[in-house]
Coordinates of C-alpha atoms in Angstrom, one line a residue:
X1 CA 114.9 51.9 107.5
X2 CA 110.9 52.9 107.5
X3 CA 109.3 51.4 104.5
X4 CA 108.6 53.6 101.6
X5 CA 105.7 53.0 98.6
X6 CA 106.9 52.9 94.7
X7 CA 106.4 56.0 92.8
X8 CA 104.5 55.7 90.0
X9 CA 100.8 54.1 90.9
X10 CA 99.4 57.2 93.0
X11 CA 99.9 60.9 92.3
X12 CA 98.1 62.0 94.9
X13 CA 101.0 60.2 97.2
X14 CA 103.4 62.3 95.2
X15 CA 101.7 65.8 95.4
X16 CA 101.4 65.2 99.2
X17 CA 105.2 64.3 99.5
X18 CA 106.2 67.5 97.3
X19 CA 103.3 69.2 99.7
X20 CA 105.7 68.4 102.6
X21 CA 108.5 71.1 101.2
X22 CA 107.9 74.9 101.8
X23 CA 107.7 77.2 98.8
X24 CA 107.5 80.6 98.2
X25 CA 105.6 81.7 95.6
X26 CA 106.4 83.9 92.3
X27 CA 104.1 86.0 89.9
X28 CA 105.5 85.5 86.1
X29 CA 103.9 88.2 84.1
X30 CA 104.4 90.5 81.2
X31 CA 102.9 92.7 79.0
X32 CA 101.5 91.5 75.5
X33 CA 99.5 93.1 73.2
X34 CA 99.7 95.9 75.9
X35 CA 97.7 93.9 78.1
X36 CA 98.6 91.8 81.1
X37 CA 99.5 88.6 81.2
X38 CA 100.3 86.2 84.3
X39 CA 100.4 83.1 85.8
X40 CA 102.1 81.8 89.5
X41 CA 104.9 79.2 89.7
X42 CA 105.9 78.0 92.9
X43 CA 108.7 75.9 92.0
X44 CA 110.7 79.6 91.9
X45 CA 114.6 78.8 92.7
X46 CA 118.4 80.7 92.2
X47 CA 120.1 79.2 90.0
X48 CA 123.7 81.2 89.5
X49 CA 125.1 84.6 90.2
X50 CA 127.4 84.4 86.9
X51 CA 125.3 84.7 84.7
X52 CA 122.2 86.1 87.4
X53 CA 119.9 83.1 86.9
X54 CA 116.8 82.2 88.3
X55 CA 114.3 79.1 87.5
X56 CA 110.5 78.4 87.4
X57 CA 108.9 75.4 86.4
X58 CA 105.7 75.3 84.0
X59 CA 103.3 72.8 83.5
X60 CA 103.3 71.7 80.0
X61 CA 99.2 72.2 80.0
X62 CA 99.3 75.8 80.7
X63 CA 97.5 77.8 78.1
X64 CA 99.9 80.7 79.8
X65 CA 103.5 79.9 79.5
X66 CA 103.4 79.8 75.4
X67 CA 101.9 83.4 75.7
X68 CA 104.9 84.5 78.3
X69 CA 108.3 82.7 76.7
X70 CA 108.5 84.8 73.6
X71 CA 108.1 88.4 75.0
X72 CA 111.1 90.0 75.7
X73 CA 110.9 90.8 79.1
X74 CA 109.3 88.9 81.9
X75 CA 108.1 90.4 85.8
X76 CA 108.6 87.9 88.2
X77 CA 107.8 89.3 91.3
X78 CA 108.5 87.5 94.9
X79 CA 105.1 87.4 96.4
X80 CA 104.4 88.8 100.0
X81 CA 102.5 87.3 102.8
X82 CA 99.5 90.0 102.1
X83 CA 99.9 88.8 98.0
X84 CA 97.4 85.6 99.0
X85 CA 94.6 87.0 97.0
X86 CA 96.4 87.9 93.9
X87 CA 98.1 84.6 93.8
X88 CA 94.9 83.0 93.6
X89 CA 93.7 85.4 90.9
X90 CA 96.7 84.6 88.9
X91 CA 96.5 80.8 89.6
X92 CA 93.5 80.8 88.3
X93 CA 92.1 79.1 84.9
X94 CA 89.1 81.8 83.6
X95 CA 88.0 85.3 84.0
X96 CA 90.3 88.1 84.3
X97 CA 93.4 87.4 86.1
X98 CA 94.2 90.7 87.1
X99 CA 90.8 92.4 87.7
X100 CA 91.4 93.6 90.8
X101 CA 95.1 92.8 90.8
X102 CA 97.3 96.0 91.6
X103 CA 100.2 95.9 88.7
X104 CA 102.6 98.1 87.3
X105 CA 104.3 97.8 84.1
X106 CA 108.1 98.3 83.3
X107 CA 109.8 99.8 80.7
X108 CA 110.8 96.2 78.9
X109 CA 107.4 94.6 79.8
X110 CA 107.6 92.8 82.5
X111 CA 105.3 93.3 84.8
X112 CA 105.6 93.5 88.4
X113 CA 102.9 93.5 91.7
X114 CA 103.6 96.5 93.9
X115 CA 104.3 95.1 97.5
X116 CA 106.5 92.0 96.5
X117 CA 109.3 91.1 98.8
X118 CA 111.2 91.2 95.5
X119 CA 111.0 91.8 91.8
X120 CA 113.1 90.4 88.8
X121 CA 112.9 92.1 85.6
X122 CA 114.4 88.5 83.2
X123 CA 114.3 87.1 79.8
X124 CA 113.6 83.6 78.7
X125 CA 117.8 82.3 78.9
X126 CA 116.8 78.6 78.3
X127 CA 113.8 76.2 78.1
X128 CA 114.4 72.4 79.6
X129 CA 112.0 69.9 79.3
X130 CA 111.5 68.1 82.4
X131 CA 108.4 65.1 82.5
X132 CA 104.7 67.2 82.4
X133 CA 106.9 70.5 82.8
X134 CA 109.6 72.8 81.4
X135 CA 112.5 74.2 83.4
X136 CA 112.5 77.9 82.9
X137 CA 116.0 79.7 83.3
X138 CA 115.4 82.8 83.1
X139 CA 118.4 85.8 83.6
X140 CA 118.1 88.8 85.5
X141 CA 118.9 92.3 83.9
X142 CA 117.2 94.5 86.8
X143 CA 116.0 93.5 90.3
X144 CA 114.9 95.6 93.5
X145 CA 114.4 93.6 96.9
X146 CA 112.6 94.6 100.4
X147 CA 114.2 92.0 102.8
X148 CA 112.2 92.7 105.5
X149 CA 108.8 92.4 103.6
X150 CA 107.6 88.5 104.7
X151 CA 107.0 86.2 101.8
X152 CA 104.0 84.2 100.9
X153 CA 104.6 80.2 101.8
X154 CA 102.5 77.3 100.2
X155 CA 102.6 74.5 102.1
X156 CA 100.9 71.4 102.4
X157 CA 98.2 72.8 99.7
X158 CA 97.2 75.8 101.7
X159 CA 99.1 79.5 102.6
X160 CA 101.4 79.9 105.1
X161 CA 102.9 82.9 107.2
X162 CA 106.7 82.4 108.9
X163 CA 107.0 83.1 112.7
X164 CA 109.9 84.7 113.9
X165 CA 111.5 83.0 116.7

């Protein structure tokens, strides 16, 4: 067996292992106040079919998340391979997030990016602690998909685009 290091000493180690697993990447946003609010996860995973659950995982420093889990209804949207831009807008820390993000809003509040590969109109269903994050769960009341529409991947700390073979 190929020697391995302890976890613990390096985070940068860790972040490079967790670096070595494709993601896609999700847009969590909603209205509030009747203005937009968003951030990107890209630990986005199913969780069930009975009840339709989905998770996302926040980090518990983000000034975002405490502004999202209360409101009612929350857009997470599948981001597409032509999304790379507005992810970056949502990921980042200051300024406006959606300045020259396309958005519409739903009737709930969630809000949704036009051009997704899929969108999940949820609600908060649980909250999980989980070390420097929380576990999302959040249940799906409405969802459209475009199966055909190529995701966005984040991989190794930079954007990626899938090759069919």
């Amino acid at each position: 067996m190929m020697a391995m290091e302890p976890v613990g000493a390096d985070d940068q180690m860790l972040k490079q292992a967790f670096g070595c697993f494709p993601s896609g990447v999700a847009a969590v946003c909603a209205l509030a106040g009747g203005e937009p609010v968003g951030m990107v996860a890209s630990s986005f995973t199913s969780v069930s079919m009975r009840p339709p659950l989905v998770s996302v995982c926040m980090q518990d420093t983000s000034a975002t998340w405490p502004r999202l889990r209360g409101l009612p209804r929350l857009g997470l949207s599948i981001l597409a391979e032509d999304h790379e831009e507005a992810c970056l807008r949502l990921a980042s820390t200051g300024g406006d997030r959606f300045g020259d993000v396309r958005w519409e809003a739903g009737p709930e509040g969630g809000v949704f990016l036009p051009g997704a590969s899929a969108w999940l109109d949820c609600s908060l269903y649980a909250e999980h602690p989980a070390g420097d994050h929380s576990i999302a769960l959040l249940k799906i009341h409405r969802l459209r998909s475009e199966p055909g529409r190529p995701p966005l991947v984040f991989h190794g700390s930079r954007f990626r685009r899938l090759m069919a073979v």
